[in-house]
Tab-separated table of C-alpha atoms in Angstrom:
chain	number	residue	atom	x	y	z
Y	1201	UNK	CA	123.357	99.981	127.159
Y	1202	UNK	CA	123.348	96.608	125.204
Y	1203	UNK	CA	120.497	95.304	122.887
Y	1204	UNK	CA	118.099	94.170	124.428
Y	1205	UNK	CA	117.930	97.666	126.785
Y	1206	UNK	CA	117.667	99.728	123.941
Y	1207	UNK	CA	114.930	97.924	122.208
Y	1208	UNK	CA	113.063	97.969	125.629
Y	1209	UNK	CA	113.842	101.614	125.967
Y	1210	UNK	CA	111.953	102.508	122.578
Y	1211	UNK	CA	109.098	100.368	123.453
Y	1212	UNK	CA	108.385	101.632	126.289
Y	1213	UNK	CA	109.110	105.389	124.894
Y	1214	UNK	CA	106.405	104.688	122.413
Y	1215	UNK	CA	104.119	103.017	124.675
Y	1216	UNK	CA	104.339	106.665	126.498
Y	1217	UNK	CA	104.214	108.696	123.593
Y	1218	UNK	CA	100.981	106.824	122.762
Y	1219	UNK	CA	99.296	107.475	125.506
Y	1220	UNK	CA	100.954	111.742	126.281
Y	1221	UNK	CA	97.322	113.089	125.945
Y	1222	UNK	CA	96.871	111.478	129.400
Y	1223	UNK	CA	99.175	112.716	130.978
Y	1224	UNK	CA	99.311	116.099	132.328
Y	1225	UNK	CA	103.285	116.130	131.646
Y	1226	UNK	CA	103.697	114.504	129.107
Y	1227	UNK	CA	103.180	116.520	125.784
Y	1228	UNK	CA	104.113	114.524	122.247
Y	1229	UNK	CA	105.003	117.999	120.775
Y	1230	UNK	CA	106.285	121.072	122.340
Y	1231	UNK	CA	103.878	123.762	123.638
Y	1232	UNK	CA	104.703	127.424	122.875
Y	1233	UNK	CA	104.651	129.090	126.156
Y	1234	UNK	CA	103.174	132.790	126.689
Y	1235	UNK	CA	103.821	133.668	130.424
Y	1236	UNK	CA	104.878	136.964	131.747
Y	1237	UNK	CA	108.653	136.028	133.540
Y	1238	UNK	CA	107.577	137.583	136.356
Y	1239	UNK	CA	104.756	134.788	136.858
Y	1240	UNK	CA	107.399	132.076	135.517
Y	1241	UNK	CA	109.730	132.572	138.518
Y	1242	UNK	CA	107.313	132.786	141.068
Y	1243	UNK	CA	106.408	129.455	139.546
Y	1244	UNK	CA	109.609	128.219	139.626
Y	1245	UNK	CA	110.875	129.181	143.097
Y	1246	UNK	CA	107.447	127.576	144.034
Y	1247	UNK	CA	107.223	124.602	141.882
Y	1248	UNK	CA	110.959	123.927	140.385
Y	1249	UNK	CA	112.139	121.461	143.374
Y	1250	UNK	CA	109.172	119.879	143.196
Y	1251	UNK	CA	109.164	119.263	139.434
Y	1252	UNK	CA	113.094	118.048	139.722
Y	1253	UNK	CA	111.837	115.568	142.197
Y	1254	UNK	CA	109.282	114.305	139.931
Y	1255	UNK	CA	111.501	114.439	136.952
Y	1256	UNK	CA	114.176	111.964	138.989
Y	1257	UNK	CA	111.831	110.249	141.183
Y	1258	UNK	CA	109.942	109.239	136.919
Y	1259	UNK	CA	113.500	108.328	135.687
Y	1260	UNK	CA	114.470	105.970	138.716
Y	1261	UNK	CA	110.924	104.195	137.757
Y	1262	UNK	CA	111.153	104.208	134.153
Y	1263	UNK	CA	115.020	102.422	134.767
Y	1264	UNK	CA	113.640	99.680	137.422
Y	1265	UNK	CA	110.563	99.181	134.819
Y	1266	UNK	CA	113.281	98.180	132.047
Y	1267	UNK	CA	115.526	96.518	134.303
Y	1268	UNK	CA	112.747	94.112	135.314
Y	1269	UNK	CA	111.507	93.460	131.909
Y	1270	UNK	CA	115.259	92.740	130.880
Y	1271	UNK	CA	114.900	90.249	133.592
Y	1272	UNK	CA	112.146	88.978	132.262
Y	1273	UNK	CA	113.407	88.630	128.478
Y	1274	UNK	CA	116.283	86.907	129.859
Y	1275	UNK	CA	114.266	84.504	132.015
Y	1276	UNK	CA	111.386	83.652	128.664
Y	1277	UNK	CA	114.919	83.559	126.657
Y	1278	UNK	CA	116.614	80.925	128.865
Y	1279	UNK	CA	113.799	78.552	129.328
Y	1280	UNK	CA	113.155	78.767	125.315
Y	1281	UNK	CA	116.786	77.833	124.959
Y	1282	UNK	CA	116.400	75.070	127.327
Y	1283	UNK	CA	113.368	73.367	125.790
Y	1284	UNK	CA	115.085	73.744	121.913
Y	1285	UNK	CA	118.373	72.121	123.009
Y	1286	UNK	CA	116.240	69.444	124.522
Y	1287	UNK	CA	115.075	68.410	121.159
């Protein structure tokens, strides 16, 4: 990744972080777990593909949402070039 993507990628991280408590996912600090395993991998046969789907499906967003605003830094960047060099 060059520059620009990183610096978009911790934006937008923080932006996230800001706002885990809204999130039912999203957590800013681990949380300590206390569940039999029994009840863990009935939850995960029942809720595992489901939660890998989410997990890539929120990854493929997260890349198009920085990919556009790359686009969009480039774009502001070029027509700020073009009005300096026209001075």
């Amino acid at each position: 990744a060059d520059e620009i993507e990183k610096i978009l990628c911790h934006k937008f991280m923080r932006f996230m972080m800001m706002r885990a408590e809204n999130f039912f996912i999203l957590r800013r600090k681990p949380v300590e777990v206390r569940w039999q395993s029994s009840s863990w991998l009935c939850s995960w046969h029942w809720g595992g593909h489901k939660l890998v789907d989410f997990v890539i499906h929120f990854m493929e967003e997260i890349d198009k949402e920085i990919s556009e605003m790359k686009l969009s830094v480039n774009a502001r960047a070029r027509i700020v070039a073009e009005e300096f060099l026209k001075n």
